[in-house]
Amino acid sequence: MSNENNLQIQAEDSTAGGEQPLTGERWTTARGSWTIFPQLCKGCGLCIERCPTGVIRWADELGAYGTNRVTVDADGCITCKLCAIYCPDAAISVVED
């Protein structure tokens, strides 16, 4: 599957009164897409623990908090959305086609 890095998403920044861009990294899965927003990932690892196929792992790059962040092996992702459900910071988005 392909990695479509640097997806630009606009999100409301309620503290500044404007819009703050979030940069996501998107991978195409067999049944949809998987996106991580590194600016939101605090490296808690809950998604890694809950992934039934074990395709989520620690990335080489650090997240916004200076902690580890995650990445995915999209070829094995079954698009079950458990990682997104358990992510406390909405740093993962999984979309089914």
The first five atom37 places (N, CA, C, CB, O) and aatype in JSON, in Angstrom:
{
  "aatype": [12, 15, 2, 6, 2, 2, 10, 5, 9, 5, 0, 6, 3, 15, 16, 0, 7, 7, 6, 5, 14, 10, 16, 7, 6, 1, 17, 16, 16, 0, 1, 7, 15, 17, 16, 9, 13, 14, 5, 10, 4, 11, 7, 4, 7, 10, 4, 9, 6, 1, 4, 14, 16, 7, 19, 9, 1, 17, 0, 3, 6, 10, 7, 0, 18, 7, 16, 2, 1, 19, 16, 19, 3, 0, 3, 7, 4, 9, 16, 4, 11, 10, 4, 0, 9, 18, 4, 14, 3, 0, 0, 9, 15, 19, 19, 6, 3],
  "atom_mask": [
    [1, 1, 1, 1, 1],
    [1, 1, 1, 1, 1],
    [1, 1, 1, 1, 1],
    [1, 1, 1, 1, 1],
    [1, 1, 1, 1, 1],
    [1, 1, 1, 1, 1],
    [1, 1, 1, 1, 1],
    [1, 1, 1, 1, 1],
    [1, 1, 1, 1, 1],
    [1, 1, 1, 1, 1],
    [1, 1, 1, 1, 1],
    [1, 1, 1, 1, 1],
    [1, 1, 1, 1, 1],
    [1, 1, 1, 1, 1],
    [1, 1, 1, 1, 1],
    [1, 1, 1, 1, 1],
    [1, 1, 1, 0, 1],
    [1, 1, 1, 0, 1],
    [1, 1, 1, 1, 1],
    [1, 1, 1, 1, 1],
    [1, 1, 1, 1, 1],
    [1, 1, 1, 1, 1],
    [1, 1, 1, 1, 1],
    [1, 1, 1, 0, 1],
    [1, 1, 1, 1, 1],
    [1, 1, 1, 1, 1],
    [1, 1, 1, 1, 1],
    [1, 1, 1, 1, 1],
    [1, 1, 1, 1, 1],
    [1, 1, 1, 1, 1],
    [1, 1, 1, 1, 1],
    [1, 1, 1, 0, 1],
    [1, 1, 1, 1, 1],
    [1, 1, 1, 1, 1],
    [1, 1, 1, 1, 1],
    [1, 1, 1, 1, 1],
    [1, 1, 1, 1, 1],
    [1, 1, 1, 1, 1],
    [1, 1, 1, 1, 1],
    [1, 1, 1, 1, 1],
    [1, 1, 1, 1, 1],
    [1, 1, 1, 1, 1],
    [1, 1, 1, 0, 1],
    [1, 1, 1, 1, 1],
    [1, 1, 1, 0, 1],
    [1, 1, 1, 1, 1],
    [1, 1, 1, 1, 1],
    [1, 1, 1, 1, 1],
    [1, 1, 1, 1, 1],
    [1, 1, 1, 1, 1],
    [1, 1, 1, 1, 1],
    [1, 1, 1, 1, 1],
    [1, 1, 1, 1, 1],
    [1, 1, 1, 0, 1],
    [1, 1, 1, 1, 1],
    [1, 1, 1, 1, 1],
    [1, 1, 1, 1, 1],
    [1, 1, 1, 1, 1],
    [1, 1, 1, 1, 1],
    [1, 1, 1, 1, 1],
    [1, 1, 1, 1, 1],
    [1, 1, 1, 1, 1],
    [1, 1, 1, 0, 1],
    [1, 1, 1, 1, 1],
    [1, 1, 1, 1, 1],
    [1, 1, 1, 0, 1],
    [1, 1, 1, 1, 1],
    [1, 1, 1, 1, 1],
    [1, 1, 1, 1, 1],
    [1, 1, 1, 1, 1],
    [1, 1, 1, 1, 1],
    [1, 1, 1, 1, 1],
    [1, 1, 1, 1, 1],
    [1, 1, 1, 1, 1],
    [1, 1, 1, 1, 1],
    [1, 1, 1, 0, 1],
    [1, 1, 1, 1, 1],
    [1, 1, 1, 1, 1],
    [1, 1, 1, 1, 1],
    [1, 1, 1, 1, 1],
    [1, 1, 1, 1, 1],
    [1, 1, 1, 1, 1],
    [1, 1, 1, 1, 1],
    [1, 1, 1, 1, 1],
    [1, 1, 1, 1, 1],
    [1, 1, 1, 1, 1],
    [1, 1, 1, 1, 1],
    [1, 1, 1, 1, 1],
    [1, 1, 1, 1, 1],
    [1, 1, 1, 1, 1],
    [1, 1, 1, 1, 1],
    [1, 1, 1, 1, 1],
    [1, 1, 1, 1, 1],
    [1, 1, 1, 1, 1],
    [1, 1, 1, 1, 1],
    [1, 1, 1, 1, 1],
    [1, 1, 1, 1, 1]
  ],
  "atom_positions": [
    [[0.84, -1.18, 0.0], [0.0, 0.0, 0.0], [0.88, 1.25, 0.0], [-0.96, 0.0, 1.22], [2.08, 1.16, 0.3]],
    [[0.32, 2.37, -0.32], [1.14, 3.57, -0.47], [1.07, 4.47, 0.75], [0.72, 4.33, -1.7], [0.1, 4.46, 1.5]],
    [[2.11, 5.24, 0.92], [2.2, 6.22, 1.99], [2.07, 7.59, 1.36], [3.54, 6.09, 2.79], [2.92, 7.99, 0.57]],
    [[1.02, 8.31, 1.7], [0.77, 9.64, 1.15], [1.09, 10.66, 2.25], [-0.71, 9.78, 0.65], [0.18, 11.17, 2.89]],
    [[2.38, 10.95, 2.46], [2.81, 11.82, 3.54], [2.38, 13.27, 3.33], [4.3, 11.74, 3.69], [2.05, 13.7, 2.23]],
    [[2.41, 14.0, 4.43], [2.19, 15.43, 4.46], [0.8, 15.85, 4.02], [3.19, 16.1, 3.6], [0.65, 16.82, 3.27]],
    [[-0.19, 15.15, 4.45], [-1.58, 15.52, 4.23], [-1.87, 16.75, 5.08], [-2.56, 14.33, 4.58], [-1.63, 16.74, 6.29]],
    [[-2.35, 17.8, 4.48], [-2.64, 19.03, 5.21], [-4.11, 19.05, 5.65], [-2.32, 20.28, 4.35], [-5.01, 18.93, 4.82]],
    [[-4.33, 19.19, 6.93], [-5.67, 19.25, 7.5], [-5.77, 20.57, 8.27], [-5.96, 18.01, 8.43], [-4.86, 20.92, 9.02]],
    [[-6.85, 21.28, 8.09], [-7.07, 22.52, 8.84], [-7.91, 22.22, 10.07], [-7.77, 23.6, 7.95], [-8.95, 21.56, 9.98]],
    [[-7.47, 22.69, 11.2], [-8.19, 22.49, 12.45], [-8.35, 23.83, 13.15], [-7.46, 21.48, 13.37], [-7.47, 24.68, 13.1]],
    [[-9.48, 24.01, 13.79], [-9.73, 25.25, 14.53], [-8.81, 25.34, 15.74], [-11.2, 25.35, 14.97], [-8.71, 24.38, 16.5]],
    [[-8.16, 26.46, 15.92], [-7.37, 26.73, 17.12], [-8.18, 27.74, 17.93], [-5.92, 27.27, 16.76], [-8.11, 28.95, 17.67]],
    [[-8.92, 27.25, 18.9], [-9.83, 28.11, 19.66], [-9.09, 29.09, 20.55], [-10.77, 27.27, 20.49], [-9.66, 30.12, 20.92]],
    [[-7.83, 28.81, 20.91], [-7.11, 29.72, 21.78], [-6.57, 30.92, 21.02], [-5.98, 28.99, 22.46], [-6.45, 32.0, 21.59]],
    [[-6.23, 30.75, 19.75], [-5.65, 31.84, 18.98], [-6.7, 32.55, 18.12], [-4.53, 31.32, 18.09], [-6.43, 33.61, 17.56]],
    [[-7.91, 31.97, 18.03], [-8.95, 32.6, 17.25], [-8.8, 32.4, 15.76], [0.0, 0.0, 0.0], [-9.5, 33.05, 14.98]],
    [[-7.89, 31.53, 15.35], [-7.68, 31.31, 13.93], [-7.58, 29.82, 13.63], [0.0, 0.0, 0.0], [-8.0, 28.98, 14.42]],
    [[-7.01, 29.54, 12.48], [-6.83, 28.15, 12.1], [-5.36, 27.78, 12.2], [-7.36, 27.9, 10.68], [-4.48, 28.55, 11.8]],
    [[-5.12, 26.59, 12.73], [-3.77, 26.08, 12.83], [-3.69, 24.8, 12.01], [-3.37, 25.82, 14.33], [-4.46, 23.87, 12.25]],
    [[-2.77, 24.73, 11.03], [-2.71, 23.52, 10.2], [-2.1, 22.35, 10.94], [-1.91, 23.8, 8.94], [-1.09, 22.49, 11.63]],
    [[-2.71, 21.19, 10.8], [-2.15, 19.94, 11.3], [-1.64, 19.17, 10.1], [-3.21, 19.11, 12.1], [-2.32, 19.07, 9.08]],
    [[-0.46, 18.62, 10.21], [0.1, 17.82, 9.14], [-0.03, 16.36, 9.52], [1.57, 18.19, 8.87], [0.49, 15.93, 10.55]],
    [[-0.72, 15.6, 8.68], [-0.9, 14.18, 8.94], [-0.14, 13.36, 7.94], [0.0, 0.0, 0.0], [0.16, 13.81, 6.83]],
    [[0.17, 12.13, 8.33], [0.78, 11.17, 7.42], [-0.25, 10.08, 7.17], [2.12, 10.58, 8.01], [-0.7, 9.42, 8.1]],
    [[-0.61, 9.9, 5.91], [-1.69, 8.96, 5.55], [-1.14, 7.78, 4.77], [-2.77, 9.68, 4.72], [-0.29, 7.92, 3.89]],
    [[-1.63, 6.62, 5.12], [-1.32, 5.38, 4.4], [-2.61, 4.78, 3.9], [-0.55, 4.37, 5.31], [-3.63, 4.81, 4.59]],
    [[-2.58, 4.24, 2.69], [-3.73, 3.54, 2.15], [-3.68, 2.1, 2.64], [-3.75, 3.6, 0.59], [-2.65, 1.44, 2.53]],
    [[-4.8, 1.62, 3.17], [-4.91, 0.24, 3.62], [-5.76, -0.53, 2.62], [-5.51, 0.16, 5.05], [-6.28, 0.05, 1.67]],
    [[-5.91, -1.83, 2.84], [-6.71, -2.65, 1.93], [-8.17, -2.22, 1.91], [-6.61, -4.11, 2.32], [-8.85, -2.38, 0.9]],
    [[-8.66, -1.66, 3.03], [-10.08, -1.3, 3.13], [-10.33, 0.18, 3.37], [-10.71, -2.09, 4.22], [-11.46, 0.57, 3.64]],
    [[-9.3, 1.01, 3.28], [-9.5, 2.44, 3.54], [-8.19, 3.17, 3.7], [0.0, 0.0, 0.0], [-7.28, 3.02, 2.88]],
    [[-8.09, 3.97, 4.77], [-6.85, 4.72, 5.02], [-6.61, 4.86, 6.52], [-6.91, 6.12, 4.35], [-7.54, 4.78, 7.33]],
    [[-5.35, 5.07, 6.87], [-4.89, 5.22, 8.26], [-4.06, 6.48, 8.3], [-4.07, 3.96, 8.75], [-3.12, 6.62, 7.52]],
    [[-4.37, 7.41, 9.21], [-3.65, 8.69, 9.3], [-3.19, 8.93, 10.73], [-4.54, 9.86, 8.81], [-3.95, 8.73, 11.68]],
    [[-1.94, 9.36, 10.87], [-1.41, 9.79, 12.17], [-1.14, 11.29, 12.09], [-0.11, 8.99, 12.55], [-0.63, 11.79, 11.09]],
    [[-1.47, 11.99, 13.16], [-1.19, 13.41, 13.29], [-0.1, 13.56, 14.36], [-2.49, 14.24, 13.66], [-0.42, 13.58, 15.55]],
    [[1.18, 13.65, 13.95], [2.28, 13.67, 14.91], [2.19, 14.79, 15.95], [3.57, 13.8, 14.17], [2.69, 14.64, 17.06]],
    [[1.55, 15.91, 15.6], [1.42, 17.02, 16.54], [0.52, 16.66, 17.72], [0.88, 18.25, 15.83], [0.57, 17.32, 18.76]],
    [[-0.3, 15.63, 17.56], [-1.23, 15.25, 18.62], [-0.78, 14.02, 19.4], [-2.58, 14.99, 18.03], [-1.25, 13.8, 20.52]],
    [[0.11, 13.22, 18.84], [0.53, 11.96, 19.46], [1.49, 12.24, 20.62], [1.21, 11.04, 18.43], [2.55, 12.84, 20.44]],
    [[1.1, 11.79, 21.82], [1.96, 11.98, 22.99], [2.77, 10.74, 23.32], [1.13, 12.38, 24.19], [3.54, 10.74, 24.29]],
    [[2.62, 9.68, 22.55], [3.43, 8.49, 22.72], [3.01, 7.6, 23.87], [0.0, 0.0, 0.0], [3.86, 7.01, 24.54]],
    [[1.72, 7.49, 24.11], [1.24, 6.67, 25.23], [1.29, 5.17, 24.92], [-0.18, 7.06, 25.59], [1.4, 4.36, 25.84]],
    [[1.21, 4.8, 23.65], [1.3, 3.4, 23.26], [0.02, 2.6, 23.37], [0.0, 0.0, 0.0], [0.04, 1.39, 23.13]],
    [[-1.09, 3.23, 23.72], [-2.36, 2.5, 23.82], [-2.76, 1.87, 22.49], [-3.47, 3.43, 24.3], [-3.32, 0.77, 22.47]],
    [[-2.48, 2.55, 21.39], [-2.83, 2.0, 20.08], [-2.02, 0.75, 19.77], [-2.6, 3.06, 18.98], [-2.54, -0.2, 19.19]],
    [[-0.76, 0.74, 20.17], [0.09, -0.43, 19.95], [-0.45, -1.62, 20.74], [1.55, -0.14, 20.36], [-0.51, -2.74, 20.23]],
    [[-0.85, -1.37, 22.0], [-1.38, -2.44, 22.85], [-2.69, -3.01, 22.32], [-1.59, -1.92, 24.25], [-2.94, -4.2, 22.45]],
    [[-3.54, -2.18, 21.72], [-4.88, -2.6, 21.28], [-4.94, -3.13, 19.86], [-5.82, -1.45, 21.41], [-5.95, -3.74, 19.49]],
    [[-3.91, -2.92, 19.05], [-3.94, -3.35, 17.65], [-3.98, -4.87, 17.57], [-2.71, -2.79, 16.88], [-3.04, -5.53, 18.02]],
    [[-5.05, -5.46, 17.01], [-5.16, -6.92, 16.97], [-4.21, -7.58, 15.99], [-6.57, -7.3, 16.62], [-3.95, -8.78, 16.1]],
    [[-3.67, -6.83, 15.03], [-2.75, -7.41, 14.06], [-1.29, -7.04, 14.33], [-3.13, -6.97, 12.67], [-0.4, -7.57, 13.67]],
    [[-1.04, -6.17, 15.28], [0.33, -5.8, 15.63], [1.08, -5.0, 14.59], [0.0, 0.0, 0.0], [2.3, -5.09, 14.51]],
    [[0.37, -4.23, 13.79], [1.02, -3.47, 12.71], [1.41, -2.05, 13.12], [0.1, -3.41, 11.52], [2.08, -1.36, 12.35]],
    [[1.01, -1.61, 14.3], [1.4, -0.28, 14.78], [2.67, -0.43, 15.59], [0.25, 0.39, 15.63], [2.78, -1.32, 16.44]],
    [[3.65, 0.44, 15.31], [4.93, 0.36, 16.0], [5.44, 1.78, 16.28], [5.97, -0.45, 15.16], [4.88, 2.76, 15.8]],
    [[6.52, 1.85, 17.06], [7.13, 3.15, 17.34], [7.85, 3.66, 16.1], [8.11, 3.05, 18.53], [8.53, 2.9, 15.42]],
    [[7.69, 4.93, 15.81], [8.35, 5.58, 14.67], [9.75, 6.01, 15.07], [7.53, 6.8, 14.16], [10.07, 6.11, 16.25]],
    [[10.58, 6.27, 14.07], [11.93, 6.78, 14.32], [11.9, 8.24, 14.75], [12.8, 6.61, 13.07], [12.79, 8.69, 15.48]],
    [[10.89, 8.98, 14.29], [10.78, 10.4, 14.62], [10.04, 10.58, 15.94], [10.06, 11.15, 13.5], [9.23, 9.74, 16.34]],
    [[10.33, 11.69, 16.6], [9.63, 12.02, 17.84], [8.36, 12.8, 17.54], [10.54, 12.81, 18.78], [8.26, 13.46, 16.5]],
    [[7.4, 12.73, 18.46], [6.17, 13.49, 18.34], [6.34, 14.9, 18.87], [0.0, 0.0, 0.0], [7.45, 15.31, 19.2]],
    [[5.26, 15.63, 18.94], [5.28, 17.03, 19.34], [5.75, 17.26, 20.77], [3.92, 17.62, 19.16], [6.27, 18.32, 21.1]],
    [[5.56, 16.26, 21.62], [5.93, 16.4, 23.03], [7.35, 15.94, 23.31], [4.96, 15.63, 23.89], [7.77, 15.88, 24.47]],
    [[8.1, 15.6, 22.26], [9.45, 15.1, 22.43], [9.48, 13.65, 22.87], [0.0, 0.0, 0.0], [10.51, 13.14, 23.31]],
    [[8.35, 12.98, 22.74], [8.24, 11.57, 23.09], [8.11, 10.75, 21.81], [7.02, 11.33, 24.03], [7.93, 11.3, 20.72]],
    [[8.2, 9.45, 21.96], [8.01, 8.58, 20.8], [6.62, 8.77, 20.24], [8.25, 7.09, 21.17], [5.68, 9.09, 20.97]],
    [[6.49, 8.57, 18.95], [5.18, 8.56, 18.31], [5.07, 7.27, 17.51], [4.96, 9.82, 17.4], [6.04, 6.51, 17.43]],
    [[3.93, 7.02, 16.93], [3.71, 5.74, 16.25], [3.64, 5.89, 14.74], [2.44, 5.11, 16.76], [3.49, 6.98, 14.2]],
    [[3.76, 4.75, 14.08], [3.57, 4.63, 12.64], [2.92, 3.27, 12.39], [4.94, 4.77, 11.86], [2.72, 2.5, 13.33]],
    [[2.58, 2.97, 11.15], [1.85, 1.75, 10.85], [2.45, 1.02, 9.65], [0.37, 2.06, 10.6], [3.0, 1.65, 8.75]],
    [[2.33, -0.29, 9.65], [2.61, -1.11, 8.48], [1.26, -1.32, 7.82], [3.34, -2.49, 8.84], [0.54, -2.26, 8.17]],
    [[0.9, -0.46, 6.89], [-0.45, -0.43, 6.33], [-0.84, -1.7, 5.59], [-0.58, 0.73, 5.4], [-2.03, -1.98, 5.45]],
    [[0.13, -2.46, 5.12], [-0.2, -3.7, 4.42], [-0.94, -4.69, 5.31], [1.07, -4.35, 3.88], [-1.74, -5.48, 4.82]],
    [[-0.69, -4.65, 6.6], [-1.34, -5.58, 7.51], [-2.52, -5.0, 8.25], [0.0, 0.0, 0.0], [-3.18, -5.71, 9.01]],
    [[-2.8, -3.72, 8.06], [-3.91, -3.05, 8.76], [-5.25, -3.55, 8.24], [-3.81, -1.51, 8.6], [-5.5, -3.57, 7.03]],
    [[-6.13, -3.96, 9.16], [-7.45, -4.45, 8.77], [-8.53, -3.38, 8.91], [-7.83, -5.66, 9.61], [-9.71, -3.67, 8.75]],
    [[-8.14, -2.15, 9.19], [-9.03, -1.0, 9.27], [-10.14, -1.22, 10.3], [-9.65, -0.71, 7.89], [-11.3, -0.88, 10.07]],
    [[-9.77, -1.79, 11.44], [-10.76, -2.1, 12.48], [-11.11, -0.87, 13.34], [-10.25, -3.21, 13.38], [-12.14, -0.87, 14.01]],
    [[-10.27, 0.15, 13.32], [-10.47, 1.41, 14.03], [-10.22, 1.34, 15.54], [-11.85, 1.9, 13.8], [-10.45, 2.33, 16.23]],
    [[-9.76, 0.2, 16.07], [-9.52, 0.11, 17.51], [-8.47, 1.11, 17.97], [-9.08, -1.31, 17.88], [-8.59, 1.69, 19.05]],
    [[-7.43, 1.33, 17.16], [-6.38, 2.29, 17.54], [-6.96, 3.69, 17.69], [-5.26, 2.29, 16.49], [-6.63, 4.39, 18.64]],
    [[-7.82, 4.09, 16.76], [-8.43, 5.42, 16.82], [-9.39, 5.54, 18.0], [-9.17, 5.73, 15.5], [-9.48, 6.6, 18.62]],
    [[-10.1, 4.46, 18.3], [-11.03, 4.48, 19.43], [-10.29, 4.65, 20.75], [-11.87, 3.19, 19.45], [-10.75, 5.39, 21.63]],
    [[-9.16, 3.97, 20.91], [-8.42, 4.02, 22.17], [-7.45, 5.18, 22.29], [-7.67, 2.75, 22.35], [-6.95, 5.45, 23.38]],
    [[-7.17, 5.89, 21.19], [-6.25, 7.03, 21.25], [-6.9, 8.17, 22.04], [-5.87, 7.5, 19.8], [-7.92, 8.7, 21.62]],
    [[-6.32, 8.55, 23.19], [-6.94, 9.59, 24.02], [-6.8, 10.99, 23.44], [-6.33, 9.56, 25.39], [-7.45, 11.92, 23.93]],
    [[-5.98, 11.17, 22.42], [-5.73, 12.5, 21.88], [-6.18, 12.69, 20.44], [-4.28, 12.8, 21.96], [-5.84, 13.7, 19.82]],
    [[-6.95, 11.75, 19.91], [-7.45, 11.81, 18.53], [-6.32, 12.02, 17.53], [-8.47, 12.94, 18.39], [-6.48, 12.74, 16.55]],
    [[-5.17, 11.38, 17.78], [-4.02, 11.5, 16.9], [-4.07, 10.54, 15.73], [-2.76, 11.28, 17.68], [-3.27, 10.65, 14.8]],
    [[-5.01, 9.59, 15.75], [-5.14, 8.6, 14.69], [-6.53, 8.69, 14.1], [-4.85, 7.17, 15.21], [-7.52, 8.79, 14.82]],
    [[-6.59, 8.65, 12.77], [-7.85, 8.61, 12.07], [-7.84, 7.41, 11.14], [-8.1, 9.94, 11.29], [-6.9, 7.23, 10.36]],
    [[-8.87, 6.57, 11.21], [-9.0, 5.42, 10.33], [-10.32, 5.56, 9.6], [-8.93, 4.06, 11.13], [-11.37, 5.74, 10.22]],
    [[-10.26, 5.49, 8.27], [-11.45, 5.68, 7.45], [-11.62, 4.45, 6.56], [-11.36, 6.98, 6.59], [-10.68, 4.03, 5.89]],
    [[-12.82, 3.88, 6.57], [-13.14, 2.77, 5.68], [-13.68, 3.31, 4.36], [-14.17, 1.8, 6.34], [-14.41, 4.31, 4.34]],
    [[-13.32, 2.65, 3.26], [-13.86, 3.02, 1.95], [-15.22, 2.41, 1.76], [-12.92, 2.58, 0.82], [-15.84, 2.6, 0.72]]
  ]
}
